[in-house]
mmCIF file of C-alpha atoms in Angstrom:
data_model
loop_
_atom_site.group_PDB
_atom_site.id
_atom_site.type_symbol
_atom_site.label_atom_id
_atom_site.label_comp_id
_atom_site.label_asym_id
_atom_site.label_seq_id
_atom_site.Cartn_x
_atom_site.Cartn_y
_atom_site.Cartn_z
ATOM 1 C CA MET S 1 3.215 45.355 23.107
ATOM 2 C CA LYS S 2 4.266 43.852 20.006
ATOM 3 C CA VAL S 3 3.085 40.375 19.274
ATOM 4 C CA LYS S 4 5.405 37.947 18.851
ATOM 5 C CA SER S 5 3.977 34.491 19.531
ATOM 6 C CA ILE S 6 0.453 33.714 19.439
ATOM 7 C CA LEU S 7 -1.317 30.128 20.752
ATOM 8 C CA ILE S 8 -4.510 29.216 19.051
ATOM 9 C CA SER S 9 -6.613 26.497 21.562
ATOM 10 C CA GLN S 10 -6.869 24.436 18.360
ATOM 11 C CA PRO S 11 -5.270 21.376 16.971
ATOM 12 C CA ALA S 12 -2.966 22.413 14.709
ATOM 13 C CA PRO S 13 -4.622 23.161 11.287
ATOM 14 C CA ALA S 14 -3.841 21.496 7.111
ATOM 15 C CA GLU S 15 -0.171 22.894 6.099
ATOM 16 C CA ASN S 16 -2.754 25.527 3.741
ATOM 17 C CA SER S 17 -4.101 27.391 6.757
ATOM 18 C CA PRO S 18 -3.757 30.902 6.802
ATOM 19 C CA TYR S 19 -2.178 30.966 10.469
ATOM 20 C CA PHE S 20 0.964 29.919 8.634
ATOM 21 C CA GLU S 21 0.762 32.599 5.645
ATOM 22 C CA ILE S 22 0.260 35.058 8.443
ATOM 23 C CA ALA S 23 3.139 33.793 10.859
ATOM 24 C CA LYS S 24 5.460 33.753 7.624
ATOM 25 C CA LYS S 25 4.193 36.812 6.681
ATOM 26 C CA PHE S 26 4.676 38.941 10.211
ATOM 27 C CA ASP S 27 7.636 36.614 10.907
ATOM 28 C CA ILE S 28 6.101 35.509 14.255
ATOM 29 C CA LYS S 29 5.435 32.111 16.767
ATOM 30 C CA ILE S 30 1.892 30.478 15.820
ATOM 31 C CA ASP S 31 1.278 27.528 18.347
ATOM 32 C CA PHE S 32 -1.193 25.517 18.357
ATOM 33 C CA GLN S 33 -2.702 23.380 21.679
ATOM 34 C CA PRO S 34 -6.360 22.678 22.076
ATOM 35 C CA PHE S 35 -7.674 23.108 25.670
ATOM 36 C CA ILE S 36 -11.034 21.275 25.819
ATOM 37 C CA HIS S 37 -11.151 17.443 24.406
ATOM 38 C CA ILE S 38 -14.290 15.435 23.696
ATOM 39 C CA GLU S 39 -14.845 12.220 26.140
ATOM 40 C CA GLY S 40 -17.832 9.352 24.812
ATOM 41 C CA VAL S 41 -20.300 8.341 27.611
ATOM 42 C CA ASP S 42 -20.948 4.789 27.797
ATOM 43 C CA SER S 43 -24.000 2.621 27.135
ATOM 44 C CA LYS S 44 -24.478 2.484 30.664
ATOM 45 C CA GLU S 45 -24.975 5.709 31.157
ATOM 46 C CA LEU S 46 -26.687 6.035 27.697
ATOM 47 C CA ARG S 47 -29.293 4.078 29.114
ATOM 48 C CA THR S 48 -29.652 5.848 32.307
ATOM 49 C CA GLN S 49 -31.210 8.941 30.157
ATOM 50 C CA LYS S 50 -33.275 6.287 29.082
ATOM 51 C CA ILE S 51 -32.673 6.705 25.357
ATOM 52 C CA ASP S 52 -33.613 3.110 23.279
ATOM 53 C CA LEU S 53 -31.733 3.468 20.177
ATOM 54 C CA SER S 54 -34.562 1.200 18.082
ATOM 55 C CA LYS S 55 -37.623 3.930 19.372
ATOM 56 C CA PHE S 56 -36.556 7.005 16.648
ATOM 57 C CA THR S 57 -36.855 6.915 12.861
ATOM 58 C CA GLY S 58 -34.381 9.741 12.741
ATOM 59 C CA VAL S 59 -31.656 11.364 13.775
ATOM 60 C CA ILE S 60 -30.201 14.854 13.436
ATOM 61 C CA LEU S 61 -26.923 15.109 13.988
ATOM 62 C CA THR S 62 -25.057 19.022 14.097
ATOM 63 C CA SER S 63 -21.618 17.882 14.479
ATOM 64 C CA LYS S 64 -18.883 15.301 13.526
ATOM 65 C CA ASN S 65 -18.702 14.395 17.071
ATOM 66 C CA ALA S 66 -22.206 14.252 17.051
ATOM 67 C CA VAL S 67 -21.338 11.209 14.269
ATOM 68 C CA ASP S 68 -18.410 9.175 15.699
ATOM 69 C CA ASN S 69 -20.691 9.078 18.810
ATOM 70 C CA TYR S 70 -23.685 7.752 17.279
ATOM 71 C CA PHE S 71 -22.705 4.844 16.153
ATOM 72 C CA ARG S 72 -19.949 4.187 18.262
ATOM 73 C CA LEU S 73 -23.081 3.675 21.174
ATOM 74 C CA ALA S 74 -25.026 1.467 18.508
ATOM 75 C CA LYS S 75 -21.679 -0.351 18.194
ATOM 76 C CA GLU S 76 -21.405 -0.733 21.865
ATOM 77 C CA MET S 77 -25.271 -1.202 22.477
ATOM 78 C CA ARG S 78 -25.171 -3.932 19.483
ATOM 79 C CA PHE S 79 -28.047 -1.893 17.403
ATOM 80 C CA GLU S 80 -27.730 -2.313 13.931
ATOM 81 C CA VAL S 81 -28.112 1.044 12.740
ATOM 82 C CA PRO S 82 -31.093 0.193 9.956
ATOM 83 C CA ASP S 83 -30.842 1.531 6.516
ATOM 84 C CA SER S 84 -34.288 2.780 7.017
ATOM 85 C CA MET S 85 -32.582 5.573 8.997
ATOM 86 C CA ARG S 86 -33.412 9.126 8.100
ATOM 87 C CA TYR S 87 -30.450 11.602 8.679
ATOM 88 C CA ILE S 88 -31.326 14.810 8.997
ATOM 89 C CA CYS S 89 -27.643 17.267 9.091
ATOM 90 C CA GLN S 90 -26.559 20.642 10.359
ATOM 91 C CA SER S 91 -24.387 21.082 7.308
ATOM 92 C CA GLU S 92 -22.833 19.175 4.022
ATOM 93 C CA ALA S 93 -20.008 18.808 5.571
ATOM 94 C CA ILE S 94 -21.599 16.683 8.313
ATOM 95 C CA ALA S 95 -23.444 14.650 5.595
ATOM 96 C CA ASN S 96 -19.942 13.275 3.860
ATOM 97 C CA TYR S 97 -18.524 12.783 7.023
ATOM 98 C CA LEU S 98 -21.177 10.070 7.537
ATOM 99 C CA GLN S 99 -19.640 7.739 4.992
ATOM 100 C CA ARG S 100 -17.181 6.612 7.421
ATOM 101 C CA HIS S 101 -19.685 4.568 9.138
ATOM 102 C CA ILE S 102 -22.624 4.116 6.323
ATOM 103 C CA VAL S 103 -22.736 3.642 2.771
ATOM 104 C CA TYR S 104 -23.631 6.961 1.752
ATOM 105 C CA ARG S 105 -25.400 6.008 -1.722
ATOM 106 C CA LYS S 106 -29.141 5.190 -1.266
ATOM 107 C CA ARG S 107 -29.469 6.331 2.836
ATOM 108 C CA LYS S 108 -32.108 8.599 3.513
ATOM 109 C CA ILE S 109 -29.842 11.844 4.132
ATOM 110 C CA SER S 110 -30.445 15.397 3.571
ATOM 111 C CA PHE S 111 -28.724 18.765 5.070
ATOM 112 C CA GLY S 112 -28.799 22.197 5.764
ATOM 113 C CA GLU S 113 -26.692 25.231 4.556
ATOM 114 C CA LYS S 114 -25.189 26.091 7.781
ATOM 115 C CA THR S 115 -26.885 26.377 11.129
ATOM 116 C CA ILE S 116 -29.932 24.561 13.014
ATOM 117 C CA VAL S 117 -32.497 27.033 11.357
ATOM 118 C CA ASP S 118 -31.031 26.487 7.675
ATOM 119 C CA MET S 119 -32.894 22.260 8.766
ATOM 120 C CA LEU S 120 -36.544 23.958 9.883
ATOM 121 C CA PRO S 121 -37.754 23.456 5.984
ATOM 122 C CA LEU S 122 -36.526 19.249 6.040
ATOM 123 C CA PHE S 123 -38.565 18.629 8.894
ATOM 124 C CA LYS S 124 -41.306 19.920 7.308
ATOM 125 C CA LYS S 125 -40.632 17.645 4.477
ATOM 126 C CA TYR S 126 -40.233 14.730 7.139
ATOM 127 C CA PRO S 127 -42.685 15.710 10.089
ATOM 128 C CA ASP S 128 -43.519 12.285 10.592
ATOM 129 C CA ASP S 129 -40.435 10.210 11.647
ATOM 130 C CA LYS S 130 -39.382 10.160 15.677
ATOM 131 C CA TYR S 131 -35.922 12.036 16.042
ATOM 132 C CA LEU S 132 -32.535 11.540 18.204
ATOM 133 C CA LEU S 133 -30.503 14.044 18.955
ATOM 134 C CA PRO S 134 -26.985 12.984 19.809
ATOM 135 C CA SER S 135 -25.395 15.352 21.813
ATOM 136 C CA SER S 136 -22.644 16.700 23.910
ATOM 137 C CA ASP S 137 -23.471 17.860 27.955
ATOM 138 C CA ILE S 138 -23.394 21.977 26.326
ATOM 139 C CA LEU S 139 -25.955 22.344 23.452
ATOM 140 C CA SER S 140 -26.730 25.733 22.495
ATOM 141 C CA PRO S 141 -29.679 27.233 23.475
ATOM 142 C CA GLU S 142 -30.596 27.875 19.356
ATOM 143 C CA ILE S 143 -31.170 24.186 19.030
ATOM 144 C CA PRO S 144 -33.962 23.260 21.370
ATOM 145 C CA LYS S 145 -35.876 26.516 20.824
ATOM 146 C CA THR S 146 -35.256 25.516 16.403
ATOM 147 C CA LEU S 147 -36.819 22.289 17.549
ATOM 148 C CA ASN S 148 -39.393 22.472 19.338
ATOM 149 C CA SER S 149 -40.531 25.373 16.972
ATOM 150 C CA ALA S 150 -40.790 22.753 14.269
ATOM 151 C CA LYS S 151 -42.904 20.769 15.991
ATOM 152 C CA ILE S 152 -41.572 17.439 15.611
ATOM 153 C CA ASP S 153 -40.512 14.826 17.991
ATOM 154 C CA TRP S 154 -37.475 14.478 19.140
ATOM 155 C CA THR S 155 -35.313 13.379 22.145
ATOM 156 C CA ARG S 156 -31.926 14.273 22.960
ATOM 157 C CA ALA S 157 -29.409 12.028 24.147
ATOM 158 C CA ILE S 158 -26.126 13.105 25.831
ATOM 159 C CA MET S 159 -23.261 10.954 24.267
ATOM 160 C CA PHE S 160 -19.729 12.952 24.886
ATOM 161 C CA ARG S 161 -18.716 15.690 27.029
ATOM 162 C CA THR S 162 -16.506 18.313 26.606
ATOM 163 C CA VAL S 163 -13.969 18.980 29.636
ATOM 164 C CA CYS S 164 -10.558 20.899 30.354
ATOM 165 C CA SER S 165 -7.131 18.960 28.637
ATOM 166 C CA ASP S 166 -4.541 18.805 31.133
ATOM 167 C CA LEU S 167 -2.841 21.874 30.407
ATOM 168 C CA LYS S 168 -0.496 22.045 33.168
ATOM 169 C CA GLN S 169 3.102 21.888 31.248
ATOM 170 C CA LEU S 170 2.023 24.719 28.722
ATOM 171 C CA SER S 171 4.136 27.787 29.699
ATOM 172 C CA ILE S 172 1.571 30.503 28.859
ATOM 173 C CA SER S 173 3.248 33.396 30.063
ATOM 174 C CA ASN S 174 5.013 32.224 26.200
ATOM 175 C CA TYR S 175 3.033 33.947 24.197
ATOM 176 C CA GLU S 176 1.523 37.520 23.766
ATOM 177 C CA MET S 177 -1.912 36.624 22.140
ATOM 178 C CA LEU S 178 -4.402 33.603 23.672
ATOM 179 C CA VAL S 179 -7.148 32.951 20.599
ATOM 180 C CA PHE S 180 -10.317 31.057 22.140
ATOM 181 C CA PHE S 181 -13.260 29.486 20.382
ATOM 182 C CA SER S 182 -15.875 28.248 22.973
ATOM 183 C CA PRO S 183 -16.728 29.317 27.068
ATOM 184 C CA GLN S 184 -15.111 26.482 27.551
ATOM 185 C CA GLY S 185 -11.931 26.854 26.151
ATOM 186 C CA ILE S 186 -12.287 30.036 28.238
ATOM 187 C CA LYS S 187 -12.951 28.218 31.252
ATOM 188 C CA SER S 188 -9.770 25.535 30.807
ATOM 189 C CA LEU S 189 -7.518 28.717 31.167
ATOM 190 C CA LYS S 190 -8.742 29.557 34.179
ATOM 191 C CA GLU S 191 -9.197 25.964 35.549
ATOM 192 C CA ASN S 192 -5.324 25.446 34.504
ATOM 193 C CA PHE S 193 -3.468 28.709 35.269
ATOM 194 C CA PRO S 194 -5.814 29.921 37.858
ATOM 195 C CA ASP S 195 -3.042 32.770 38.907
ATOM 196 C CA PHE S 196 -3.080 34.253 35.280
ATOM 197 C CA LYS S 197 -2.784 37.213 35.213
ATOM 198 C CA GLN S 198 -4.151 39.106 31.662
ATOM 199 C CA GLU S 199 -1.940 42.451 31.581
ATOM 200 C CA ASP S 200 -0.219 43.254 27.887
ATOM 201 C CA THR S 201 -1.210 39.543 27.611
ATOM 202 C CA LYS S 202 -3.997 40.207 24.280
ATOM 203 C CA ILE S 203 -7.361 37.897 24.262
ATOM 204 C CA ALA S 204 -8.407 37.112 20.920
ATOM 205 C CA VAL S 205 -12.347 35.204 21.100
ATOM 206 C CA VAL S 206 -14.758 34.142 18.506
ATOM 207 C CA GLY S 207 -18.618 34.049 19.139
ATOM 208 C CA ASP S 208 -20.993 36.300 21.434
ATOM 209 C CA ALA S 209 -20.615 33.666 24.021
ATOM 210 C CA THR S 210 -16.862 33.017 24.578
ATOM 211 C CA LYS S 211 -16.148 36.988 24.433
ATOM 212 C CA LYS S 212 -19.330 36.891 27.309
ATOM 213 C CA ALA S 213 -17.441 33.552 29.292
ATOM 214 C CA ALA S 214 -13.988 36.194 28.794
ATOM 215 C CA LYS S 215 -15.397 38.873 30.227
ATOM 216 C CA ASP S 216 -17.327 37.202 32.883
ATOM 217 C CA ALA S 217 -13.690 35.862 33.842
ATOM 218 C CA GLY S 218 -12.396 38.756 33.939
ATOM 219 C CA LEU S 219 -10.591 39.023 31.222
ATOM 220 C CA ARG S 220 -9.564 41.954 28.621
ATOM 221 C CA VAL S 221 -10.850 40.970 25.054
ATOM 222 C CA ASP S 222 -9.018 42.658 22.763
ATOM 223 C CA LEU S 223 -10.329 41.459 19.335
ATOM 224 C CA ALA S 224 -12.430 39.034 17.573
ATOM 225 C CA PRO S 225 -14.040 38.709 13.724
ATOM 226 C CA THR S 226 -16.868 40.484 12.878
ATOM 227 C CA LYS S 227 -18.955 40.767 9.919
ATOM 228 C CA GLU S 228 -16.531 42.725 7.705
ATOM 229 C CA ILE S 229 -13.357 40.408 8.678
ATOM 230 C CA PRO S 230 -15.259 37.567 9.457
ATOM 231 C CA SER S 231 -12.753 34.199 10.634
ATOM 232 C CA MET S 232 -10.472 34.946 13.132
ATOM 233 C CA ALA S 233 -7.165 34.864 10.906
ATOM 234 C CA MET S 234 -8.099 38.061 8.926
ATOM 235 C CA ALA S 235 -8.961 39.918 12.749
ATOM 236 C CA ILE S 236 -5.476 38.713 13.785
ATOM 237 C CA GLU S 237 -3.684 40.259 10.301
ATOM 238 C CA LYS S 238 -5.484 43.091 10.719
ATOM 239 C CA TYR S 239 -4.756 43.602 14.121
ATOM 240 C CA LEU S 240 -0.749 42.948 13.517
ATOM 241 C CA ILE S 241 -0.934 45.316 9.990
ATOM 242 C CA LYS S 242 -2.267 47.980 12.673
ATOM 243 C CA LYS S 243 0.390 47.465 15.537
#
């Protein structure tokens, strides 16, 4: 079956996104619809985790959501984040994002290349800080494993949750291809459309965890990025060329 319409389970990207070029090149429809969204916990729930923000001298930031929710809860709890706070960020993009909340200059900010493992040399530089890890309720097992290997004093604080969006008004049958980027996206598909039957619909996924979630849900995975074709946009384009 020829693919004429694709649903990307993420918010619409910037105008220079390769997805728009693909839509134009192959004369197909590509829509964007987030299948999941973030909901922040409140200060009362954070206190039930026995988290006292004043007890930490460093913050480990692995996402922009972690940044936003850390400062949101600090404000809600009337905790004035000191200028001496150390920020260890997973990437430069996250470090730069901090400027939404603090004056970047003269602050203690360090960042890795891309992954949590890239942050290990930074922890070796600053082993004596007491770190807080703001996180979602869903945490990659690689993160605690890596932090424990660094032999630092760290505590996890669940500051936000990843929840399924309400998609009941979406006509999922209008699309020949569905694209997912996380296991939670697959969960949202099954929750919103319990009677969904894949049949000829193509399922595209990013990451091994998403692929496993799809297969566990009884779905057939038709395409995914590889080392040779690292992005989903490239994988879709190659698939369309072959078809």
